[in-house]
C-alpha cells in the first residue's frame, strides 16, 4: 500500500498563547513545536500499522519552511519511509490543501490521511479540500479503519452516533481518537531518521483566501466565585438569578 | 443572496440547522436548501427564523450524508438562486461537506465560525479556545460553517414558501456505502449540541458512582460527559470524553465534578459560557478557569444541588 500522511506543525499543547506584531502573528518565542496530535497519534501511527501488516510505504508531507524539519524528522523516526516538504509559510488551509494536492495528483497513493483538525487553527479543512481537488471519496472523523481487499471499513464517530462506512481506495481519511495509540520513537528509529530522504519542493500558485487579520485574546474571567460546601443550594440560586443559565 | 443548508433528522430540522438558518438570515437575504425527507409544514416553519424560500430535494438517499452528493446539491442550489455565500453548521456534516463545497465553488472557506464582530470580519476560536482569530471576510464567494451553540435560534413569526428542487445525481456522487449507524447518545441530546453539560472525572472514584452525575444531569436536562482518564480506563464510553483529543463543546453551562482541569481538558470546554467546578482539592487548576466553585465532597454536595434544581423547576 502506498500511504500519504499530511502532518502539520503546531505549538505544544501546554505552550503559552501570545501574539506579536500588533497581534497579527503567533509569538513563537520559547515555544516547543510538535506534530499536530491528530496527525501523529492517529493518522501517522495507523498508517505505520497498515504498512507493518500489509507492506508498502508511508510518506509524510508538510507544507512549511525549513524549521519544520524537526517535526518531519520525528515522523521519520516513528517509522515513515520518506518525507516531502513544500517550501512555503501557508497563510490558510486552502494553500496547504492546494499544495499537497499538486504533489499527490498522480502519485498513486491508496490512502491520504490527515488529522481531524489541527490544535492551532482548529479548522479541519485540508482533508475535505484534498478530496475535492483530487476527486476522491472523503471519510472524515474516522475512529477505526481496517483494510478489506481494495476497500476500507471505517467507523466514524459523529455527534452521539457511530457510522460504519465501506469505501474504495484511493480515498482521503481524516483521523481522530480511537484509530491507534500514540508511539514513542525508539533509538533505532531516531538514528535511521537521519538518513531518510526529505524532498523539498518549491511552492507554486494559489494565494490564501481566508488569512488571519488579527488575533484577539478572550476576555479575562472575572474570577471564580466560591460557594461554601455547607450551602451548595446557593449555587443553584446564583446560576438561576445571577448567571441566568438555568 | 445567501444559501443555508438545512440538515434534517427523522424529518425534523436539526438544532444546529436552525442555528445556521437564524445566523444566515441575520447576515442577509437567504434561501434555505433542505436535503432529505421532510413534510412541507416542517420546512414552511423555517419562515419563523427569517427565511423566505426553501428549496427542497425530497430524496430519501439524502437522509444520510454523502459528501459528494451534498456538495453537488449545494453548488447547484447556489447557482440556481444566485448565492455567493453558503452557510452551514460546523458539525460532522459541515466538516465533511464545507471544504468540498468551497473548492467546487472556488470560494473562501471560514470554518468553525463563532460570530461576526463586524460587517466584514469573521471571528473563530483558535488554539483550542485559548484565543480568537479575526478573519477578513472576502467580498467574493464564501462558505461559512458555524460552530454549534454559537448562535441562538429564536423563532419569530412567518412562513416560508417551499419549492421542490432536483439535481441529477450519478452513482459516483454516492462514493461510499453507509453500512451501519449506531446511536450512542441513546436518544439524548448529542453532546456538542447540549446547552448544559454535567461532567465527571477521576474524583468520582469509580463508574458505580456516576448516578449522582446522571441525577443532576437529568434534573437540569443536561448531557453527561467525562474527562479523558475516565474514558481511557473505561469508566465511561469514549464518545463522552470532552477535551483536546475528545469532543470540543460550547455549552451555556458546564459543571465539572471531580475534574482537576488539565490544560488538555480545558481545551475542550473553555468556550463554555459559565463554568462550575466542584472539587475536593482547593488547589485544582480548574478553579482558575471557573466562574463558580465549590470546594467539597461531590458525594455530599451533588445530591443537594440536584434537589435544589428540582425544587427550582417545580416552583417555576
XYZ file of C-alpha atoms in Angstrom:
562
model
C 0.000 0.000 0.000
C 1.137 3.485 -0.759
C 0.158 5.826 2.042
C 0.487 9.591 2.353
C 0.131 11.290 5.731
C -0.269 15.065 5.924
C 1.371 16.485 9.030
C 1.167 19.966 10.455
C 3.476 21.718 12.903
C 1.681 23.144 15.936
C 2.684 24.633 19.298
C 2.829 22.079 22.108
C -0.480 21.801 23.960
C 0.925 23.474 27.061
C 2.640 26.308 25.145
C 1.732 29.871 26.037
C -0.594 31.514 23.552
C 0.563 35.064 22.868
C 0.888 37.263 19.789
C 3.302 39.807 18.329
C 3.391 42.405 15.537
C 0.185 44.096 16.632
C -1.479 40.745 17.369
C -1.071 39.582 13.790
C 1.425 36.767 14.416
C 1.664 33.938 16.918
C 4.581 34.583 19.256
C 6.892 31.601 18.716
C 9.405 32.833 21.263
C 10.390 29.922 23.515
C 7.614 27.715 22.155
C 8.120 23.987 21.708
C 6.577 22.752 18.456
C 5.168 19.286 17.880
C 3.441 17.296 15.139
C -0.275 18.037 15.384
C -1.501 15.270 17.756
C -4.340 14.143 15.463
C -1.875 13.834 12.575
C 0.703 11.956 14.628
C -1.093 9.778 17.180
C -3.910 8.691 14.946
C -3.203 9.240 11.230
C 0.527 8.517 11.122
C 0.541 5.651 13.605
C -2.382 3.914 11.876
C -0.615 4.311 8.516
C 2.519 2.763 10.025
C 0.470 -0.139 11.398
C -1.040 -0.765 7.960
C 2.412 -0.758 6.388
C 3.699 -3.177 9.011
C 0.899 -5.688 8.430
C 0.260 -5.255 4.700
C 3.538 -3.916 3.327
C 4.056 -0.756 1.317
C 5.318 2.669 2.188
C 4.403 5.687 4.284
C 5.299 9.150 3.021
C 4.729 12.198 5.222
C 4.108 15.601 3.697
C 4.275 19.014 5.314
C 3.786 22.490 3.961
C 6.209 24.747 5.787
C 9.577 26.412 5.943
C 12.925 24.790 6.766
C 12.452 24.985 10.540
C 9.700 22.359 10.175
C 12.457 19.810 9.555
C 12.446 18.944 13.265
C 8.880 17.600 13.255
C 9.427 15.909 9.895
C 12.417 14.039 11.385
C 10.229 12.941 14.265
C 7.729 11.439 11.799
C 10.593 9.626 10.074
C 11.874 8.420 13.450
C 8.439 6.987 14.186
C 8.766 4.894 11.020
C 7.718 6.881 7.940
C 9.872 5.925 4.939
C 10.350 9.314 3.386
C 9.104 12.885 3.580
C 8.153 15.779 1.373
C 8.267 19.400 2.462
C 6.662 22.022 0.293
C 8.624 25.144 0.972
C 6.219 27.893 1.935
C 4.689 29.510 5.002
C 0.992 28.929 4.342
C -1.499 31.631 5.330
C -4.600 29.424 5.293
C -5.768 25.838 4.906
C -6.579 26.352 1.237
C -2.919 26.982 0.469
C -1.941 23.827 2.356
C -4.540 21.724 0.538
C -3.768 23.044 -2.919
C -0.015 22.484 -2.465
C -0.486 18.929 -1.203
C -2.991 18.162 -3.968
C -0.482 19.193 -6.618
C 2.044 16.785 -5.131
C -0.410 13.909 -4.574
C -2.029 14.101 -8.012
C -0.944 11.068 -9.998
C 1.180 9.892 -7.064
C -0.727 6.622 -6.814
C -1.498 6.895 -3.098
C -4.086 4.410 -1.829
C -4.983 6.413 1.261
C -4.250 10.047 2.062
C -4.516 10.664 5.793
C -4.992 13.906 7.682
C -5.808 14.509 11.337
C -9.348 15.544 12.318
C -8.138 19.135 12.738
C -5.055 20.972 13.916
C -4.906 22.158 17.509
C -3.845 25.667 16.458
C -6.340 26.771 13.787
C -8.980 24.127 14.585
C -10.379 24.156 11.048
C -10.483 20.534 9.914
C -10.388 21.701 6.326
C -7.426 20.186 4.489
C -8.754 16.619 4.083
C -12.038 17.632 2.501
C -10.367 20.100 0.165
C -7.822 17.478 -0.918
C -10.614 15.017 -1.671
C -12.409 17.557 -3.832
C -9.240 18.676 -5.620
C -8.289 15.058 -6.359
C -11.883 13.889 -6.954
C -11.650 11.184 -4.284
C -14.070 9.946 -1.628
C -13.650 11.682 1.740
C -14.341 9.979 5.046
C -13.938 12.442 7.927
C -13.728 11.773 11.661
C -12.549 8.173 11.344
C -12.084 6.460 14.707
C -11.325 2.998 13.313
C -10.028 1.844 9.937
C -9.409 -1.638 8.555
C -8.407 -2.763 5.084
C -10.641 -5.274 3.326
C -9.141 -6.057 -0.083
C -9.400 -2.914 -2.181
C -11.827 -1.363 0.274
C -11.722 0.144 3.729
C -14.097 -0.416 6.609
C -14.216 2.776 8.633
C -16.081 3.719 11.799
C -16.844 7.434 12.019
C -17.575 8.987 15.408
C -20.047 11.830 14.986
C -22.440 13.631 17.339
C -23.602 10.745 19.506
C -23.601 8.416 16.508
C -21.138 5.850 15.239
C -21.431 5.391 11.472
C -19.893 2.445 9.617
C -18.582 3.162 6.136
C -17.322 0.989 3.302
C -15.244 2.934 0.820
C -12.986 2.028 -2.103
C -9.390 3.136 -2.305
C -7.980 5.539 -3.249
C -9.586 7.906 -0.761
C -8.924 10.633 1.805
C -9.467 9.926 5.523
C -9.352 12.294 8.500
C -8.355 10.524 11.713
C -9.367 11.034 15.322
C -9.041 9.270 18.641
C -9.532 5.518 18.523
C -7.594 4.879 15.308
C -4.338 3.973 17.016
C -2.285 4.504 20.154
C 0.477 7.078 20.366
C 4.019 5.750 19.870
C 7.389 6.999 21.061
C 10.291 6.801 18.612
C 12.971 4.314 19.642
C 16.727 4.836 19.305
C 16.939 2.796 16.127
C 14.177 4.854 14.560
C 15.836 8.104 15.580
C 19.166 7.022 14.078
C 17.515 5.770 10.884
C 15.551 9.000 10.511
C 18.744 10.978 9.967
C 19.438 9.234 6.662
C 15.886 9.048 5.329
C 15.145 11.280 2.340
C 13.319 14.602 2.716
C 12.378 16.025 -0.644
C 11.951 19.801 -0.669
C 9.633 21.138 -3.347
C 9.215 24.830 -4.149
C 5.691 26.141 -3.675
C 3.691 27.227 -6.649
C 0.444 29.037 -7.228
C -2.560 29.725 -5.139
C -2.957 32.727 -2.887
C -4.621 32.450 0.520
C -8.380 33.020 0.629
C -9.066 33.378 4.347
C -5.938 34.655 6.123
C -5.994 35.918 9.706
C -6.358 39.683 10.068
C -5.758 39.910 13.810
C -5.743 37.671 16.876
C -7.873 38.541 19.882
C -7.457 37.214 23.407
C -10.676 36.216 25.185
C -11.950 38.452 27.964
C -10.396 37.586 31.307
C -12.618 35.594 33.627
C -13.961 37.778 36.431
C -12.551 35.335 38.937
C -14.156 32.297 40.461
C -16.948 32.960 42.948
C -16.584 30.403 45.725
C -19.624 28.876 47.358
C -19.471 27.094 50.684
C -19.848 23.308 50.605
C -22.101 23.821 53.628
C -24.610 25.621 51.444
C -24.432 24.199 47.890
C -28.040 25.251 47.250
C -26.668 28.780 46.845
C -25.051 27.641 43.579
C -28.447 26.881 42.094
C -29.725 30.312 43.107
C -26.691 32.015 41.555
C -26.965 30.041 38.325
C -30.626 30.975 38.142
C -30.638 34.594 39.300
C -27.143 35.875 38.543
C -25.744 33.863 35.626
C -29.264 33.148 34.305
C -28.223 29.877 32.722
C -30.779 27.583 34.383
C -28.094 36.160 -1.938
C -27.062 33.523 0.569
C -27.833 29.821 0.765
C -28.107 27.930 4.052
C -28.054 24.142 4.384
C -30.902 22.707 6.452
C -30.000 19.316 7.859
C -32.837 17.022 8.717
C -33.061 14.186 11.175
C -36.120 11.947 11.261
C -37.953 14.524 9.168
C -37.210 17.402 11.585
C -34.708 20.227 11.318
C -31.615 19.658 13.445
C -30.980 22.193 16.208
C -27.683 23.084 14.500
C -29.582 23.669 11.261
C -31.895 26.169 12.956
C -28.854 27.962 14.371
C -27.339 28.176 10.882
C -30.642 29.381 9.407
C -31.114 32.118 12.019
C -27.466 33.188 11.727
C -27.721 33.341 7.925
C -30.983 35.273 7.983
C -29.401 37.855 10.265
C -26.489 38.257 7.823
C -28.700 38.911 4.825
C -31.274 37.629 2.401
C -31.156 33.862 2.469
C -32.681 30.899 0.712
C -32.611 27.561 2.518
C -31.780 24.188 0.995
C -33.270 21.143 2.725
C -31.901 17.725 1.806
C -33.868 14.567 2.533
C -37.318 13.672 3.747
C -39.405 16.338 5.485
C -43.008 17.492 5.479
C -43.981 20.802 3.893
C -45.078 22.044 7.345
C -41.642 21.469 8.824
C -39.976 23.444 6.056
C -42.565 26.229 5.941
C -41.899 26.731 9.660
C -38.373 27.888 8.780
C -40.052 31.188 7.897
C -40.125 31.888 11.630
C -36.329 32.107 11.535
C -36.231 34.720 8.801
C -36.243 32.590 5.655
C -38.473 33.419 2.684
C -37.938 30.401 0.485
C -36.849 26.805 0.986
C -35.560 24.629 -1.840
C -36.292 21.014 -1.034
C -34.669 17.951 -2.565
C -37.027 15.311 -1.269
C -34.758 12.344 -1.874
C -34.539 9.779 0.902
C -30.974 8.878 -0.053
C -30.051 12.333 1.285
C -31.312 11.443 4.757
C -27.718 10.361 5.263
C -24.719 12.497 4.455
C -22.762 11.701 1.311
C -20.219 14.461 0.959
C -20.087 14.482 -2.839
C -23.835 14.319 -3.341
C -24.347 17.076 -0.769
C -21.671 19.160 -2.474
C -23.345 18.759 -5.838
C -26.736 19.688 -4.393
C -25.419 22.760 -2.578
C -23.432 24.012 -5.578
C -26.437 23.525 -7.891
C -28.792 25.297 -5.496
C -26.352 28.174 -5.039
C -26.188 28.628 -8.800
C -29.977 28.336 -9.053
C -30.659 31.168 -6.594
C -27.537 33.171 -7.451
C -25.999 32.776 -3.993
C -22.382 33.795 -3.453
C -22.389 32.751 0.209
C -23.132 29.301 1.614
C -23.739 28.842 5.339
C -23.922 25.570 7.229
C -23.171 24.129 10.658
C -19.631 23.159 11.651
C -20.892 19.792 12.907
C -19.802 16.475 11.416
C -21.781 17.204 8.251
C -20.196 20.615 7.858
C -16.762 19.113 8.396
C -17.408 16.587 5.640
C -19.098 18.903 3.183
C -17.936 22.522 3.617
C -14.348 22.030 2.326
C -15.629 20.253 -0.771
C -18.225 22.951 -1.440
C -15.629 25.708 -1.039
C -13.302 24.091 -3.580
C -16.104 23.346 -6.027
C -17.446 26.915 -5.858
C -13.918 28.379 -5.795
C -14.947 30.098 -2.593
C -13.089 31.112 0.556
C -13.864 28.822 3.498
C -14.398 30.126 7.023
C -14.688 27.009 9.175
C -15.838 26.874 12.774
C -17.086 30.449 12.998
C -18.247 31.811 16.374
C -19.591 35.234 15.464
C -19.395 38.245 13.179
C -17.965 41.073 15.265
C -18.069 43.464 12.310
C -19.579 43.659 8.854
C -16.536 42.320 7.094
C -14.974 40.296 9.896
C -15.406 36.687 10.940
C -14.329 35.535 14.402
C -13.399 31.971 15.181
C -11.777 30.241 18.129
C -8.172 29.165 17.609
C -5.511 27.453 19.722
C -8.190 25.184 21.188
C -10.261 28.042 22.541
C -7.351 29.943 24.092
C -7.694 32.812 21.604
C -9.783 34.077 18.713
C -8.751 34.908 15.176
C -10.486 37.621 13.210
C -10.526 36.824 9.507
C -11.170 39.290 6.729
C -14.460 38.298 5.147
C -13.862 38.208 1.421
C -16.184 40.078 -0.866
C -16.387 37.214 -3.347
C -17.744 33.716 -2.896
C -17.536 32.254 0.574
C -18.558 29.265 2.637
C -19.150 29.798 6.360
C -19.525 26.928 8.825
C -20.973 27.993 12.174
C -19.838 26.381 15.428
C -22.684 24.572 17.211
C -24.103 26.531 20.189
C -22.641 29.809 18.886
C -25.835 31.466 17.761
C -29.200 31.105 19.433
C -32.062 30.405 17.051
C -35.123 32.278 18.273
C -38.366 31.647 16.422
C -40.407 34.659 15.377
C -43.342 34.500 13.030
C -43.546 33.869 9.329
C -43.982 31.088 6.834
C -41.530 30.153 4.117
C -42.535 29.037 0.655
C -41.266 25.594 -0.285
C -40.073 24.873 -3.792
C -39.206 21.390 -4.985
C -35.694 21.215 -6.360
C -33.869 18.422 -8.121
C -30.345 17.561 -9.089
C -29.190 14.807 -11.436
C -27.183 12.569 -9.157
C -24.817 9.980 -10.582
C -23.889 6.782 -8.735
C -20.415 8.262 -8.337
C -21.888 11.031 -6.157
C -22.548 8.365 -3.531
C -18.936 7.305 -3.329
C -19.082 5.285 -0.110
C -21.598 2.919 1.411
C -23.032 3.553 4.866
C -23.283 0.029 6.255
C -24.437 0.765 9.783
C -25.430 3.503 12.199
C -25.219 3.016 15.961
C -26.929 5.542 18.198
C -24.607 6.120 21.137
C -26.454 9.036 22.685
C -29.406 6.750 23.419
C -31.943 9.319 22.302
C -30.375 12.058 24.442
C -29.218 15.388 23.087
C -25.852 14.879 21.335
C -23.059 16.301 23.491
C -21.909 19.065 21.081
C -25.486 20.374 20.879
C -26.265 20.273 24.605
C -26.910 23.627 26.345
C -25.949 22.217 29.740
C -23.332 19.543 30.361
C -22.500 17.787 33.641
C -19.119 16.128 33.514
C -17.300 13.774 35.865
C -13.653 12.943 36.421
C -11.461 10.640 38.431
C -12.577 12.345 41.634
C -15.750 10.266 41.429
C -13.621 7.211 42.222
C -15.461 4.678 40.069
C -18.126 4.126 37.409
C -20.567 2.926 40.068
C -20.732 6.473 41.421
C -21.952 8.074 38.202
C -25.534 8.028 39.450
C -25.064 11.400 41.182
C -23.811 12.938 37.912
C -26.665 11.432 35.931
C -29.238 12.560 38.509
C -28.051 16.162 38.307
C -27.916 15.989 34.504
C -31.460 14.659 34.414
C -32.724 17.400 36.724
C -31.084 20.041 34.523
C -31.998 18.435 31.197
C -28.270 18.199 30.571
C -25.974 15.826 28.718
C -23.266 13.927 30.603
C -19.583 13.986 29.751
C -16.295 12.904 31.259
C -12.584 13.623 31.355
C -10.026 11.692 29.342
C -8.670 9.426 32.126
C -12.193 8.300 32.919
C -12.797 7.308 29.286
C -9.364 5.700 28.976
C -9.858 3.432 31.993
C -13.281 2.501 30.686
C -15.478 4.018 33.396
C -17.369 5.908 30.723
C -17.693 5.482 26.927
C -15.225 7.326 24.686
C -17.908 9.388 22.987
C -18.445 11.200 26.320
C -14.815 12.332 26.523
C -14.504 16.106 26.233
C -11.090 17.673 25.859
C -8.372 18.133 23.331
C -8.408 14.649 21.823
C -12.098 14.130 22.504
C -15.022 16.395 21.738
C -14.940 20.175 21.933
C -18.104 21.623 23.410
C -19.535 25.081 23.872
C -22.482 24.798 26.239
C -24.114 27.628 28.156
C -23.320 25.860 31.423
C -20.568 23.319 32.103
C -20.432 21.659 35.510
C -17.214 19.750 36.198
C -17.239 17.332 39.103
C -14.022 15.781 40.346
C -12.028 17.031 37.343
C -8.744 18.765 38.148
C -8.708 20.773 34.918
C -5.638 19.752 32.958
C -4.891 22.052 30.037
C -5.965 19.313 27.599
C -9.358 19.146 29.291
C -9.782 22.928 29.295
C -9.105 22.955 25.555
C -12.365 21.082 25.049
C -14.554 23.170 27.343
C -13.078 26.664 27.698
C -15.611 28.172 25.319
C -18.444 27.325 27.719
C -20.330 30.443 28.808
C -20.419 29.573 32.514
C -18.164 27.008 34.173
C -18.851 25.481 37.599
C -16.141 23.438 39.278
C -16.794 21.102 42.191
C -13.647 19.571 43.596
C -12.292 18.415 46.955
C -8.903 19.913 46.188
C -8.848 23.698 46.622
C -5.642 23.753 44.531
C -7.300 22.150 41.484
C -6.220 24.298 38.491
C -9.750 24.201 37.096
C -10.891 26.800 39.671
C -8.788 29.398 37.818
C -10.924 28.891 34.701
C -14.234 28.671 36.553
C -16.997 31.173 37.240
C -18.359 29.377 40.293
C -16.594 26.889 42.506
C -17.311 24.647 45.449
C -14.507 23.024 47.400
C -16.149 19.952 48.812
C -17.062 16.320 48.601
C -19.072 15.665 45.444
C -20.904 12.787 47.100
C -22.368 15.196 49.664
C -22.688 18.339 47.551
C -24.093 16.988 44.294
C -27.286 15.335 45.612
C -28.139 18.579 47.436
C -27.630 20.595 44.238
C -29.831 18.130 42.358
C -32.585 18.538 44.939
C -32.308 22.330 44.751
C -32.597 22.215 40.946
C -35.672 20.034 41.192
C -37.233 22.475 43.665
C -36.387 25.415 41.416
C -38.014 23.759 38.415
C -41.030 22.673 40.432
C -41.509 26.230 41.649
C -41.015 27.816 38.228
